[in-house]
Amino acid sequence: MSSVLKISPLTRVEGHGTVHVHFADGRFDRVELAFVEAPRLFEALLVGKRFDELPEIICRICSICSSVHRVTSLYAIEQAFGVEVNQQTELHRELIVNGGQIESHALHLFCLVLPDYYGLRGFADLATVAPGLLQAGLRLKAAGNLIQEMVGGRLIHPANLLIGGLGKPLTTAGLHRLRSALQEVLPVAADAIEQFASPLLAEVSLPFPSFMAVANRPSHSGGEIVCGNGSSFPIVDYRNRLTETIVPHSHAKQCTVSGESPTVGALARLNLGARLGPVAIASLNRHGQKLVGDGITANSLAQAVELLAAVERALEIVELLLAAPPTDCMQVAVTPCQGTGTAAMEAPRGTLIHHFAFDSRGICTATDIITPTAINQGAMERDLGLMARSLEGVDRQELARQLEMLVRAYDPCISCAVH
Amino acid sequence: MIRPQLAIAGLTACFGCQLTLLNCEAELPDIADRFNFTYFPMGMSSPDITADFDAALVEGAVSTPCDLETLVTLRNRSRLLIAIGTCAIFGGVAAMCNEEPRSRLLRTVYGPAADGLASFNPAPLERFVTVDFAVTGCPPERGELLATLAALLRGTFPALPAYPVCLECRSRENACLLIERNEPCLGPVTRAGCNARCPAMAVHCEGCRGPVAEANVAAELELLIAKGVSREELVRRLRRFCPEWDYEQRA
Ligand code: SF4
């Protein structure tokens, strides 16, 4: 006798997904993680568009990560045309990516994960059961969104970030406003870490992840991608290292590196030695032990540490911009030419790669987009299987609850994964 | 006061319209107090699509049998159906290449495996069901979404701008990108409500809120073609958020 436990739809995640656990004669047989999101076919939509249309379209892949999609596409296009932007533009881009990180991590931790600590359905119940904590999370989230709105001109799908520069740089008054908003939430971010230090998931031994992340230096297109086993490869070489396969039950392609399913995201970055500011380092030192050894379990804690780090870094950037002399011309001239460009950045959920080819008029002839959740898909499915096997015999409702929390630990962004 | 039962669902989209609701950080606790989120998979567990809803807010275009099933279920279960965002109203970005065969687009991404995929041209909700109200934008403005929720509590709908972006742009005293810089700004044919966000940053309007009623599309094309922008480029830009324009339409 076979039976199937269906978790459909996965909730408190971004996008449409399902988990099916198959049992044969009451014993665990296999698990299928399906990203059933409708494909929008961005890689096909972008072909035939002119280079300057790409960033405006590509950010629509995902609302939560629209800023980092936009910035990654800018670096890839600029690499194709040999464009370099000035320091101030770089700082604006780094600032908005940090703003996106703050917003995304705060949303995930406080609206999507926190209800699990209280056994609640979601944020709406937190509003009555733990209003203080929800408020703290929303204040952090609002600070991230303030950055995105002020730098990008719109808080989802930023419009102000252009190839070769910026529409309108932040004003001194704007920078002061950001500084006070960020200073206000810095202690909130520091306090939040404790909340996510205790593990949520049932104690199941999950494998040590094969971590992967974009190296901090030297640049988003000329840099490297590093792996947990100490190996690394240049970003431009990603096609020879990352293998994408189509799996019949999911609309997102699965990624492997040398046959293994990599894990990307906050936990990977912290394990691979992300650069952090002093405040974040202090909290990492307090909790660092918990970030190793339990598979993906500690990813929420890693996100909480990164949330603090992002607030800290955003404040630093604001200071740098305040100290920089104002420049009038934020725009570098761009002349299209035939060529290809590749860039990779760390999105909130991990490594994001954009690759474009252009003809001599700057019309896009081919694209390739690899997103963090597509990369994590294999590891996620593997861990779901391991957990379902270890929890054999546990009642179905509890099993479903544990599996959903495991998926949430990965913080999937399914609209990105399928795109 | 009774708490209206809400359904909030996403079809073929980026989840930006639903995120816009969650981005109302200051108002969110109050919203949670005034509404029941009976079906909102992105925000709440145990979603119940079999409930009777006072209003269903639906994001995204319809491009799969699954989308259609969700849409029809919500239409049948809900007193009001509200389209949120450009995709739900006009098709949005996913529909920009609808003039090309779907099978070719699918094959570009999935190769031969594409043939097993159930996917059709992304289409607006109105193609399949009656829509009671619409809040446009890619993404919608927080203020317009909040105004809609507030109006729902009073059993009505808000009056949203029905004029073009230029009106807001001129009242902000921005330099006109179309007239002064010969840029292909779509402000004259695009529905306002964004307070001309993009032109205020010297970025021309990309038309993300969709066509304004009685848009003078023909004049926009003539004006820009005279300025040296190709018709091909203009049509491509217009189609980015709405695949069906009447290029001959005059106000
Ligand atoms: S810049 Fe664009 S939106 Fe503003 S007035 Fe000119 S055409 Fe209209």
XYZ file of C-alpha atoms and ligand atoms in Angstrom:
678
model
C 0.000 0.000 0.000
C 1.423 3.339 -0.963
C 0.341 6.753 0.202
C 1.370 10.350 -0.294
C 1.585 13.208 2.175
C 0.918 16.384 0.203
C 1.960 19.781 1.478
C 0.290 22.119 -0.979
C 0.741 25.000 -1.164
C 3.880 25.619 0.857
C 3.049 28.626 2.995
C 4.931 31.581 4.398
C 7.396 31.397 1.524
C 7.646 33.530 -1.574
C 6.167 31.707 -4.555
C 4.247 28.535 -5.344
C 5.701 25.262 -4.171
C 4.599 21.837 -2.982
C 6.188 18.918 -1.161
C 5.000 15.368 -1.766
C 6.246 12.630 0.554
C 5.693 9.160 -0.857
C 5.299 6.177 1.470
C 5.310 2.514 0.471
C 3.853 0.060 2.978
C 3.929 2.751 5.610
C 7.682 3.275 5.144
C 9.202 6.435 3.720
C 9.941 6.005 0.034
C 10.901 9.362 -1.514
C 10.169 13.059 -1.481
C 9.500 15.508 -4.298
C 9.960 19.239 -3.870
C 8.140 20.935 -6.735
C 8.410 24.602 -7.617
C 5.122 24.820 -9.470
C 5.389 28.573 -10.008
C 4.236 29.585 -13.498
C 7.303 30.174 -15.672
C 7.452 33.733 -16.997
C 10.367 32.831 -19.300
C 12.542 35.860 -18.597
C 15.501 34.296 -20.397
C 13.377 34.281 -23.551
C 11.656 37.658 -22.944
C 14.982 39.483 -22.774
C 16.239 38.254 -26.142
C 15.741 40.952 -28.771
C 15.575 43.782 -26.229
C 18.127 46.602 -26.243
C 20.734 46.542 -23.462
C 19.235 49.491 -21.581
C 15.856 47.765 -21.346
C 17.289 44.722 -19.570
C 17.707 46.096 -16.022
C 14.189 47.547 -16.106
C 12.706 44.200 -17.093
C 14.930 41.813 -15.165
C 14.231 43.330 -11.742
C 10.643 42.137 -12.227
C 11.801 38.550 -11.719
C 11.243 39.019 -8.030
C 9.816 41.647 -5.742
C 11.851 40.760 -2.672
C 15.175 40.700 -4.499
C 14.442 43.293 -7.190
C 17.288 45.593 -6.107
C 20.001 42.963 -6.321
C 18.648 41.647 -9.636
C 18.830 45.144 -11.023
C 22.360 45.808 -9.735
C 23.687 42.421 -10.906
C 22.350 43.064 -14.397
C 24.052 46.477 -14.439
C 27.433 44.927 -13.641
C 26.990 42.219 -16.279
C 26.029 44.759 -18.972
C 28.834 47.120 -17.970
C 31.314 44.275 -18.225
C 30.129 43.521 -21.764
C 30.685 47.131 -22.841
C 33.786 47.860 -20.754
C 32.063 50.509 -18.640
C 33.327 51.439 -15.174
C 31.263 53.514 -12.807
C 32.501 55.998 -10.239
C 32.858 55.370 -6.533
C 29.659 57.174 -5.638
C 27.608 55.045 -7.965
C 29.240 51.943 -6.489
C 28.319 53.124 -3.005
C 24.701 53.796 -3.972
C 24.483 50.292 -5.403
C 26.024 48.688 -2.346
C 23.684 50.700 -0.153
C 20.543 49.560 -1.937
C 21.709 45.936 -1.926
C 22.140 46.232 1.853
C 18.700 47.820 2.071
C 17.295 44.844 0.173
C 19.096 42.478 2.518
C 17.645 44.229 5.581
C 14.124 44.174 4.141
C 14.320 40.576 2.978
C 15.844 39.134 6.155
C 13.471 41.123 8.375
C 10.468 39.951 6.366
C 11.587 36.358 6.500
C 12.575 36.292 10.148
C 9.776 38.326 11.695
C 6.799 37.732 9.394
C 7.451 34.244 8.020
C 9.572 32.372 10.614
C 8.682 33.974 13.941
C 5.109 32.580 13.911
C 6.679 29.073 14.118
C 8.266 29.936 17.472
C 4.773 30.597 18.806
C 2.868 27.936 16.892
C 0.842 30.608 15.086
C -0.525 30.845 11.544
C 1.297 34.037 10.648
C 2.060 37.716 11.178
C -1.584 38.624 11.789
C -1.637 36.434 14.916
C 1.701 37.811 16.081
C 0.059 41.218 16.150
C -1.929 40.080 19.186
C 0.349 37.411 20.717
C 3.770 39.071 20.368
C 3.092 42.642 19.248
C 6.413 44.007 20.525
C 8.485 41.547 18.540
C 6.420 42.041 15.406
C 6.830 45.813 15.775
C 10.599 45.416 16.156
C 10.756 43.354 12.993
C 8.577 45.780 11.073
C 10.770 48.688 12.163
C 13.815 46.881 10.777
C 11.963 46.006 7.613
C 10.864 49.627 7.192
C 14.472 50.810 7.526
C 15.535 48.475 4.713
C 12.644 49.701 2.607
C 13.470 53.333 3.314
C 16.923 52.719 1.827
C 15.433 50.969 -1.197
C 12.902 53.708 -1.769
C 15.337 56.585 -1.341
C 18.135 55.094 -3.453
C 15.955 53.341 -6.001
C 13.137 55.854 -6.193
C 10.640 53.060 -5.652
C 10.818 50.395 -2.985
C 10.188 47.434 -5.268
C 11.640 47.450 -8.793
C 14.030 50.403 -8.348
C 14.193 52.821 -11.272
C 17.050 55.102 -10.301
C 19.938 52.655 -10.904
C 21.197 52.945 -14.460
C 23.883 51.488 -16.680
C 26.938 53.668 -16.131
C 25.527 55.632 -13.218
C 22.497 56.960 -11.427
C 19.424 59.015 -12.202
C 19.558 61.132 -9.082
C 22.094 60.728 -6.242
C 21.009 60.934 -2.606
C 20.939 64.458 -1.234
C 22.662 65.450 1.999
C 19.269 65.808 3.650
C 18.316 62.350 2.415
C 21.539 60.876 3.777
C 20.894 62.478 7.174
C 17.423 60.982 7.203
C 18.829 57.552 6.412
C 21.502 57.919 9.064
C 19.038 58.619 11.826
C 16.694 55.849 10.685
C 19.547 53.334 10.656
C 20.971 54.478 13.980
C 17.555 53.973 15.497
C 17.262 50.362 14.368
C 20.855 49.270 15.013
C 20.086 48.255 18.629
C 16.832 46.629 17.473
C 18.833 44.463 15.079
C 21.326 43.580 17.805
C 18.551 42.541 20.203
C 16.787 40.477 17.560
C 19.571 37.930 17.283
C 18.776 36.232 20.591
C 15.254 35.449 19.368
C 16.551 33.309 16.516
C 19.377 31.615 18.433
C 17.312 28.643 19.567
C 16.664 26.001 16.915
C 13.129 25.345 15.715
C 13.506 22.079 13.890
C 13.315 18.578 15.308
C 16.778 17.200 15.997
C 17.575 15.307 12.861
C 21.074 14.850 11.651
C 21.407 16.756 8.394
C 24.584 16.627 6.288
C 27.181 19.359 6.446
C 26.256 21.630 3.539
C 28.516 22.220 0.533
C 28.603 25.963 0.977
C 29.105 28.333 -1.921
C 29.245 32.140 -2.151
C 30.638 34.976 -4.239
C 34.048 36.060 -2.886
C 34.120 39.542 -1.413
C 36.681 40.826 -3.871
C 37.743 42.117 -6.297
C 34.555 42.858 -8.232
C 31.118 41.565 -9.144
C 32.113 40.603 -12.637
C 35.861 40.014 -12.345
C 35.690 38.105 -9.064
C 35.429 34.528 -7.931
C 32.940 32.108 -6.479
C 34.252 30.177 -3.490
C 33.176 26.775 -2.232
C 33.263 25.165 1.201
C 35.907 22.624 0.214
C 38.377 25.449 -0.381
C 38.068 25.433 -4.166
C 37.118 28.504 -6.149
C 36.488 29.510 -9.733
C 36.223 32.776 -11.667
C 32.651 34.098 -12.089
C 33.050 34.157 -15.877
C 33.760 30.428 -15.746
C 30.470 29.582 -14.009
C 29.061 27.670 -16.982
C 31.841 25.102 -16.780
C 31.338 24.592 -13.048
C 27.613 24.782 -12.450
C 25.503 22.136 -14.101
C 21.794 22.836 -14.553
C 19.401 19.962 -15.083
C 15.711 19.966 -15.748
C 13.759 17.894 -13.234
C 10.370 16.649 -14.333
C 8.459 17.653 -11.198
C 9.755 21.238 -10.847
C 9.664 24.323 -13.076
C 13.068 25.402 -11.735
C 16.252 23.815 -13.011
C 18.393 22.053 -10.418
C 22.034 23.050 -9.983
C 25.026 20.959 -9.050
C 28.717 21.745 -8.699
C 30.991 18.732 -9.255
C 28.024 16.462 -8.689
C 27.096 17.974 -5.322
C 24.102 20.121 -4.448
C 25.489 23.377 -3.084
C 23.958 25.452 -0.302
C 23.980 29.231 -0.686
C 22.668 32.060 1.490
C 23.339 33.620 4.869
C 24.732 30.492 6.524
C 27.048 29.824 3.571
C 28.353 33.385 3.606
C 29.098 33.386 7.327
C 30.797 29.992 7.112
C 32.887 31.136 4.171
C 34.104 34.230 5.982
C 31.962 37.189 4.974
C 33.345 40.619 5.818
C 31.458 42.002 8.810
C 31.620 45.191 10.845
C 32.697 45.201 14.520
C 29.170 45.121 15.975
C 28.193 42.123 13.849
C 31.486 40.384 14.623
C 30.796 40.721 18.342
C 27.441 39.011 17.940
C 28.918 36.391 15.654
C 31.500 35.588 18.328
C 28.704 35.043 20.832
C 26.703 32.738 18.573
C 29.299 31.463 16.095
C 29.312 27.963 17.608
C 25.670 27.472 16.709
C 26.325 28.285 13.073
C 28.233 25.103 12.345
C 27.294 21.481 12.423
C 23.514 21.361 12.175
C 23.005 21.539 8.457
C 20.696 24.332 7.381
C 19.081 24.603 10.825
C 21.019 27.707 11.815
C 20.255 29.675 8.651
C 17.743 31.900 10.438
C 20.320 32.753 13.088
C 22.816 33.504 10.311
C 20.247 35.811 8.722
C 19.760 37.605 12.035
C 23.522 38.193 12.285
C 23.569 39.401 8.684
C 20.630 41.693 9.344
C 22.697 43.447 11.979
C 25.728 43.449 9.669
C 23.696 45.003 6.863
C 22.402 47.808 9.093
C 25.960 48.432 10.240
C 27.372 48.457 6.711
C 24.550 50.662 5.432
C 25.410 53.197 8.137
C 29.055 53.109 7.075
C 28.104 53.716 3.453
C 25.892 56.644 4.446
C 28.877 58.153 6.289
C 31.113 57.598 3.259
C 28.579 59.276 0.978
C 28.216 62.182 3.401
C 32.005 62.640 3.422
C 32.328 62.376 -0.371
C 32.327 65.584 -2.377
C 29.096 65.934 -4.384
C 29.445 65.129 -8.064
C 27.149 66.593 -10.656
C 27.531 64.052 -13.395
C 26.595 60.600 -12.182
C 26.398 59.146 -15.644
C 29.178 57.549 -17.686
C 28.661 57.390 -21.448
C 27.859 53.880 -22.666
C 28.621 52.680 -26.174
C 27.283 49.220 -26.950
C 29.427 46.696 -28.763
C 29.285 43.013 -29.521
C 30.244 40.939 -26.510
C 29.200 39.076 -23.406
C 28.994 40.052 -19.774
C 28.688 37.994 -16.615
C 28.226 39.160 -13.046
C 27.492 37.452 -9.756
C 26.383 38.958 -6.479
C 25.152 37.735 -3.143
C 21.386 38.218 -3.026
C 19.659 37.811 0.353
C 19.192 34.086 -0.359
C 22.606 33.496 -1.927
C 24.543 33.545 -5.163
C 22.842 35.205 -8.123
C 24.378 35.042 -11.604
C 23.404 37.042 -14.699
C 24.940 36.464 -18.100
C 24.104 38.310 -21.339
C 25.323 38.307 -24.933
C 24.873 41.341 -27.203
C 25.262 42.056 -30.882
C 27.074 45.148 -32.157
C 23.943 47.332 -31.758
C 23.575 46.282 -28.126
C 20.593 44.033 -28.781
C 20.507 41.086 -26.421
C 21.018 37.771 -28.217
C 21.207 35.353 -25.281
C 20.725 35.358 -21.514
C 21.320 33.050 -18.621
C 20.019 33.651 -15.114
C 20.871 31.430 -12.150
C 19.177 32.258 -8.879
C 19.938 31.268 -5.278
C 16.805 29.205 -4.737
C 17.419 27.226 -7.929
C 20.898 26.486 -6.560
C 19.490 25.454 -3.165
C 16.762 23.290 -4.651
C 18.775 20.064 -4.668
C 20.010 20.409 -1.086
C 16.517 21.327 0.053
C 15.009 18.208 -1.499
C 17.813 16.039 -0.086
C 17.265 17.402 3.441
C 13.496 16.989 3.169
C 14.054 13.330 2.321
C 16.450 12.838 5.236
C 14.064 14.475 7.648
C 11.036 12.540 6.420
C 12.987 9.294 6.789
C 14.203 10.134 10.312
C 10.735 11.158 11.413
C 9.100 8.001 10.103
C 6.249 7.061 12.392
C 5.668 10.609 13.588
C 2.074 11.634 12.905
C 1.514 13.162 9.489
C 0.487 16.576 10.722
C 3.643 16.966 12.780
C 5.752 15.639 9.905
C 4.211 18.212 7.566
C 4.882 20.959 10.101
C 8.536 19.962 10.442
C 9.036 19.707 6.682
C 7.496 23.124 6.110
C 9.803 24.606 8.735
C 12.761 22.945 7.040
C 11.785 24.525 3.725
C 11.421 27.880 5.500
C 14.910 27.528 6.966
C 16.201 27.735 3.387
C 14.071 30.863 2.838
C 13.163 29.907 -0.714
C 12.205 32.515 -3.250
C 10.342 30.441 -5.761
C 9.483 33.162 -8.250
C 13.248 33.764 -8.559
C 13.934 30.045 -8.858
C 11.538 29.572 -11.763
C 11.671 33.065 -13.321
C -17.335 46.077 13.353
C -17.292 42.787 11.480
C -13.924 41.718 10.134
C -14.053 41.074 6.395
C -12.719 37.724 5.208
C -9.913 38.300 2.723
C -8.262 36.083 0.161
C -4.921 37.259 -1.177
C -3.509 35.210 -4.008
C -0.734 35.393 -6.572
C -0.885 33.910 -10.057
C 1.843 34.452 -12.706
C 3.775 37.292 -11.076
C 6.689 38.385 -8.887
C 4.738 38.593 -5.602
C 5.388 42.347 -5.559
C 1.734 43.301 -5.129
C 1.370 41.024 -2.109
C 4.708 42.251 -0.790
C 3.427 45.815 -1.132
C 0.785 44.942 1.441
C 3.466 43.542 3.769
C 5.503 46.669 3.047
C 2.877 48.789 4.798
C 4.910 48.330 7.976
C 3.297 51.133 9.959
C -0.229 49.995 9.150
C 0.219 46.221 9.184
C -0.750 45.574 12.831
C -3.881 47.666 12.321
C -4.709 45.822 9.095
C -4.261 42.514 10.939
C -6.741 43.744 13.504
C -9.413 44.723 10.982
C -9.320 41.846 8.482
C -9.260 38.063 8.571
C -6.559 36.684 6.310
C -8.383 33.472 5.589
C -6.473 32.629 2.413
C -3.043 34.266 2.074
C -0.453 31.515 1.490
C 2.464 33.966 1.264
C 1.725 35.415 4.690
C -0.277 32.848 6.678
C -0.278 29.082 7.120
C -3.372 26.846 6.834
C -4.922 28.796 3.959
C -8.573 27.921 3.400
C -9.711 28.517 -0.159
C -13.132 26.976 0.513
C -14.260 29.820 2.791
C -16.714 32.535 1.771
C -14.749 35.713 1.157
C -15.807 39.318 1.267
C -13.018 40.249 -1.092
C -10.316 38.437 -3.025
C -7.237 40.446 -4.009
C -5.538 38.733 -6.924
C -2.072 39.485 -8.216
C -0.634 38.286 -11.511
C -1.629 37.196 -14.976
C -3.255 33.875 -15.856
C -0.852 31.568 -17.722
C -1.418 28.043 -16.389
C -4.421 25.762 -15.737
C -3.502 26.075 -12.059
C -3.766 29.895 -12.190
C -7.148 29.590 -13.825
C -8.414 27.141 -11.226
C -7.377 29.447 -8.373
C -8.953 32.441 -10.092
C -12.256 30.744 -10.803
C -12.438 29.306 -7.290
C -11.859 32.723 -5.768
C -14.390 34.345 -8.094
C -16.992 31.803 -7.035
C -16.173 32.148 -3.352
C -15.782 35.884 -3.091
C -18.317 38.678 -3.134
C -15.732 41.051 -4.638
C -12.755 40.303 -6.829
C -10.048 42.947 -6.963
C -7.207 42.820 -9.484
C -4.005 44.161 -7.972
C -1.082 45.184 -10.120
C -0.373 45.623 -13.799
C -0.034 41.875 -14.524
C -3.556 41.113 -13.279
C -5.036 44.049 -15.195
C -3.065 44.099 -18.452
C -0.892 40.951 -18.503
C 2.265 42.704 -17.342
C 5.887 41.812 -18.077
C 5.239 38.103 -18.543
C 2.951 38.959 -21.462
C 5.353 41.259 -23.338
C 6.182 38.638 -25.994
C 2.648 37.312 -26.428
C 2.859 37.914 -30.192
C 5.489 35.160 -30.406
C 4.481 31.497 -30.265
C 4.471 30.335 -26.655
C 6.134 27.073 -27.613
C 9.176 28.920 -28.948
C 9.579 30.969 -25.766
C 9.231 27.832 -23.665
C 11.795 25.987 -25.741
C 14.304 28.834 -25.411
C 14.282 28.237 -21.662
C 13.564 24.522 -21.239
C 14.607 22.985 -24.536
C 12.678 19.874 -25.574
C 11.431 19.399 -21.976
C 9.202 22.427 -22.595
C 6.697 20.345 -24.519
C 5.334 18.788 -21.336
C 4.663 22.145 -19.691
C 1.128 23.439 -19.375
C 1.601 27.132 -20.062
C -0.301 29.563 -22.259
C -0.010 33.260 -23.115
C -0.275 35.287 -19.881
C -3.603 37.106 -19.902
C -5.399 39.556 -17.609
C -8.018 38.336 -15.129
C -10.837 40.034 -17.005
C -10.335 37.649 -19.884
C -11.826 34.909 -17.668
C -13.883 36.412 -14.854
C -15.667 39.601 -13.846
C -13.359 41.984 -11.996
C -14.998 44.420 -9.595
C -12.120 46.810 -9.021
C -8.488 47.257 -10.031
C -5.427 48.840 -8.428
C -2.725 49.220 -11.047
C 1.057 49.537 -10.755
C 4.208 47.465 -11.037
C 4.206 47.387 -8.102
C 1.058 49.199 -6.902
C 1.514 52.212 -4.662
C 1.152 51.425 -0.973
C -1.217 54.371 -0.595
C -3.607 53.089 -3.244
C -3.646 49.620 -1.698
C -4.312 51.064 1.752
C -7.036 53.323 0.376
C -8.669 50.272 -1.181
C -8.582 48.318 2.092
C -9.930 51.309 4.009
C -12.733 51.753 1.493
C -13.592 48.043 1.714
C -14.259 48.471 5.417
C -16.854 51.078 4.487
C -18.346 48.997 1.730
C -17.065 51.090 -1.149
C -14.106 51.611 -3.489
C -11.755 54.607 -3.588
C -11.514 57.023 -6.505
C -8.068 56.462 -8.017
C -6.439 58.773 -10.605
C -7.729 58.327 -14.139
C -5.414 60.893 -15.757
C -1.919 60.481 -17.271
C 1.427 60.587 -15.415
C 2.270 63.921 -17.118
C -0.285 65.669 -14.940
C 1.536 64.656 -11.772
C 4.894 65.224 -13.411
C 4.070 68.809 -14.415
C 2.727 69.619 -10.986
C 6.048 68.449 -9.506
C 7.737 70.858 -11.917
C 10.093 68.223 -13.296
C 11.982 69.048 -16.460
C 10.079 67.273 -19.255
C 12.184 64.401 -20.550
C 10.135 64.042 -23.703
C 10.018 67.663 -24.804
C 13.339 68.875 -23.448
C 15.503 65.747 -23.763
C 13.807 63.889 -26.606
C 13.530 60.749 -24.492
C 10.840 58.110 -25.150
C 8.850 58.940 -22.024
C 5.539 57.088 -21.809
C 4.065 59.520 -19.268
C 1.453 60.931 -21.695
C -0.219 57.541 -22.221
C 0.275 56.005 -18.770
C -2.153 56.020 -15.864
C -1.054 58.274 -12.984
C -1.042 57.594 -9.254
C 2.708 57.129 -8.803
C 3.292 60.875 -8.481
C 5.633 60.618 -11.467
C 8.267 58.756 -9.466
C 10.581 58.027 -12.376
C 10.580 61.358 -14.228
C 11.259 62.970 -10.833
C 14.607 61.133 -10.907
C 15.204 62.078 -14.528
C 14.298 58.544 -15.626
C 11.662 58.413 -18.353
C 8.335 56.755 -17.606
C 8.370 53.095 -18.668
C 4.599 52.825 -18.551
C 4.454 50.326 -15.694
C 0.952 51.372 -14.620
C -0.553 50.559 -17.984
C -2.601 52.633 -20.457
C -4.608 55.577 -19.210
C -8.203 55.745 -20.476
C -8.460 57.645 -23.760
C -4.696 57.706 -24.220
C -3.637 59.559 -27.333
C -1.369 56.734 -28.460
C -1.179 57.879 -32.077
C 0.041 61.349 -31.104
C 2.643 59.899 -28.711
C 4.020 57.743 -31.520
C 4.042 60.609 -34.052
C 5.763 62.948 -31.615
C 8.513 60.496 -30.740
C 9.030 59.220 -34.258
C 9.505 62.868 -35.319
C 12.151 63.112 -32.612
C 14.021 60.176 -34.117
C 12.913 57.253 -31.936
C 12.075 54.227 -34.048
C 8.529 52.927 -34.153
C 9.894 49.467 -33.435
C 11.453 50.637 -30.178
C 8.317 52.508 -29.139
C 6.093 49.530 -29.757
C 8.506 47.323 -27.819
C 8.441 49.737 -24.886
C 4.662 50.072 -24.935
C 4.283 46.303 -24.975
C 6.476 45.824 -21.908
C 3.546 45.991 -19.506
C 0.556 45.674 -21.777
C 0.657 43.607 -24.957
C -2.508 45.083 -26.440
C -2.514 48.759 -27.400
C -4.531 50.481 -30.045
C -1.738 52.350 -31.812
C -4.248 54.344 -33.872
C -6.182 55.559 -30.825
C -6.556 59.322 -30.456
C -8.056 60.998 -27.411
S 8.795 63.770 -18.337
Fe 7.363 62.226 -19.126
S 5.773 62.120 -17.557
Fe 6.893 64.021 -17.205
S 5.724 65.567 -18.360
Fe 7.349 64.859 -19.713
S 6.386 63.213 -20.895
Fe 5.090 63.567 -19.129
